[in-house]
Amino acid sequence: ESETLVQTALEELMKHRTTLVIAHRLATVLSCDRILVMEHGRIVEQGTHASLVAANGLYARLARLQFGV
């Protein structure tokens, strides 16, 4: 419940703005236009949630762990 409230508030605040979100929880970035995935201080992937899952790289592995997919 608390996470849903926070997520809803963040989505409202981010509307029509460029926003940099740093998150370990992928649920926080699911609806972002562009996601940058970092590993050891380097950007290793970028795209939308759907494109990153389809690419089956680091983001997809993390999504499977966090969402149990």
PDB file of C-alpha atoms in Angstrom:
ATOM      1  CA  GLU A   1       0.000   0.000   0.000  1.00  0.00           C
ATOM      2  CA  SER A   2       2.742   2.489   0.950  1.00  0.00           C
ATOM      3  CA  GLU A   3       4.753   1.640  -2.156  1.00  0.00           C
ATOM      4  CA  THR A   4       1.698   2.226  -4.340  1.00  0.00           C
ATOM      5  CA  LEU A   5       1.139   5.641  -2.770  1.00  0.00           C
ATOM      6  CA  VAL A   6       4.767   6.623  -3.260  1.00  0.00           C
ATOM      7  CA  GLN A   7       4.760   5.352  -6.849  1.00  0.00           C
ATOM      8  CA  THR A   8       1.591   7.285  -7.672  1.00  0.00           C
ATOM      9  CA  ALA A   9       3.016  10.472  -6.163  1.00  0.00           C
ATOM     10  CA  LEU A  10       6.280  10.077  -8.100  1.00  0.00           C
ATOM     11  CA  GLU A  11       4.461   9.520 -11.386  1.00  0.00           C
ATOM     12  CA  GLU A  12       2.443  12.689 -10.828  1.00  0.00           C
ATOM     13  CA  LEU A  13       5.548  14.737  -9.986  1.00  0.00           C
ATOM     14  CA  MET A  14       7.450  13.423 -13.029  1.00  0.00           C
ATOM     15  CA  LYS A  15       4.757  14.307 -15.583  1.00  0.00           C
ATOM     16  CA  HIS A  16       5.993  16.656 -18.318  1.00  0.00           C
ATOM     17  CA  ARG A  17       9.484  16.839 -16.787  1.00  0.00           C
ATOM     18  CA  THR A  18      12.869  15.351 -17.380  1.00  0.00           C
ATOM     19  CA  THR A  19      13.596  13.376 -14.234  1.00  0.00           C
ATOM     20  CA  LEU A  20      16.605  11.343 -13.191  1.00  0.00           C
ATOM     21  CA  VAL A  21      15.564   8.417 -11.011  1.00  0.00           C
ATOM     22  CA  ILE A  22      18.146   6.174  -9.367  1.00  0.00           C
ATOM     23  CA  ALA A  23      16.503   2.996  -8.140  1.00  0.00           C
ATOM     24  CA  HIS A  24      17.252  -0.563  -7.136  1.00  0.00           C
ATOM     25  CA  ARG A  25      13.583  -1.505  -7.299  1.00  0.00           C
ATOM     26  CA  LEU A  26      12.567  -1.906 -10.921  1.00  0.00           C
ATOM     27  CA  ALA A  27       8.924  -1.168 -10.085  1.00  0.00           C
ATOM     28  CA  THR A  28      10.040   2.435  -9.663  1.00  0.00           C
ATOM     29  CA  VAL A  29      11.133   2.730 -13.305  1.00  0.00           C
ATOM     30  CA  LEU A  30       8.602   0.522 -15.132  1.00  0.00           C
ATOM     31  CA  SER A  31       6.795   3.432 -16.762  1.00  0.00           C
ATOM     32  CA  CYS A  32       9.862   5.549 -17.555  1.00  0.00           C
ATOM     33  CA  ASP A  33      10.418   6.561 -21.189  1.00  0.00           C
ATOM     34  CA  ARG A  34      14.078   5.589 -21.048  1.00  0.00           C
ATOM     35  CA  ILE A  35      15.880   3.314 -18.602  1.00  0.00           C
ATOM     36  CA  LEU A  36      19.659   3.190 -18.310  1.00  0.00           C
ATOM     37  CA  VAL A  37      21.057   0.031 -16.727  1.00  0.00           C
ATOM     38  CA  MET A  38      24.397   0.348 -14.981  1.00  0.00           C
ATOM     39  CA  GLU A  39      26.846  -2.344 -13.949  1.00  0.00           C
ATOM     40  CA  HIS A  40      30.160  -1.565 -12.245  1.00  0.00           C
ATOM     41  CA  GLY A  41      29.711   2.157 -12.968  1.00  0.00           C
ATOM     42  CA  ARG A  42      29.083   1.728 -16.706  1.00  0.00           C
ATOM     43  CA  ILE A  43      25.892   1.938 -18.729  1.00  0.00           C
ATOM     44  CA  VAL A  44      25.407  -1.548 -20.165  1.00  0.00           C
ATOM     45  CA  GLU A  45      21.843  -1.303 -21.528  1.00  0.00           C
ATOM     46  CA  GLN A  46      19.235   1.305 -22.314  1.00  0.00           C
ATOM     47  CA  GLY A  47      15.640   1.304 -23.482  1.00  0.00           C
ATOM     48  CA  THR A  48      12.098   0.901 -22.236  1.00  0.00           C
ATOM     49  CA  HIS A  49      11.065  -1.797 -19.800  1.00  0.00           C
ATOM     50  CA  ALA A  50       9.619  -3.879 -22.646  1.00  0.00           C
ATOM     51  CA  SER A  51      12.664  -3.560 -24.897  1.00  0.00           C
ATOM     52  CA  LEU A  52      15.068  -4.347 -22.064  1.00  0.00           C
ATOM     53  CA  VAL A  53      13.133  -7.449 -21.040  1.00  0.00           C
ATOM     54  CA  ALA A  54      13.040  -8.565 -24.683  1.00  0.00           C
ATOM     55  CA  ALA A  55      16.820  -8.082 -24.967  1.00  0.00           C
ATOM     56  CA  ASN A  56      17.254 -10.723 -22.230  1.00  0.00           C
ATOM     57  CA  GLY A  57      20.271  -9.004 -20.671  1.00  0.00           C
ATOM     58  CA  LEU A  58      21.041  -7.768 -17.164  1.00  0.00           C
ATOM     59  CA  TYR A  59      17.778  -5.841 -16.804  1.00  0.00           C
ATOM     60  CA  ALA A  60      15.764  -8.909 -17.831  1.00  0.00           C
ATOM     61  CA  ARG A  61      17.600 -11.045 -15.256  1.00  0.00           C
ATOM     62  CA  LEU A  62      16.914  -8.470 -12.544  1.00  0.00           C
ATOM     63  CA  ALA A  63      13.263  -8.247 -13.601  1.00  0.00           C
ATOM     64  CA  ARG A  64      12.900 -12.019 -13.309  1.00  0.00           C
ATOM     65  CA  LEU A  65      14.398 -11.902  -9.811  1.00  0.00           C
ATOM     66  CA  GLN A  66      12.285  -8.977  -8.614  1.00  0.00           C
ATOM     67  CA  PHE A  67       8.990  -9.835 -10.292  1.00  0.00           C
ATOM     68  CA  GLY A  68       9.270 -13.610 -10.193  1.00  0.00           C
ATOM     69  CA  VAL A  69       8.667 -13.907 -13.929  1.00  0.00           C
TER      70      VAL A  69
END
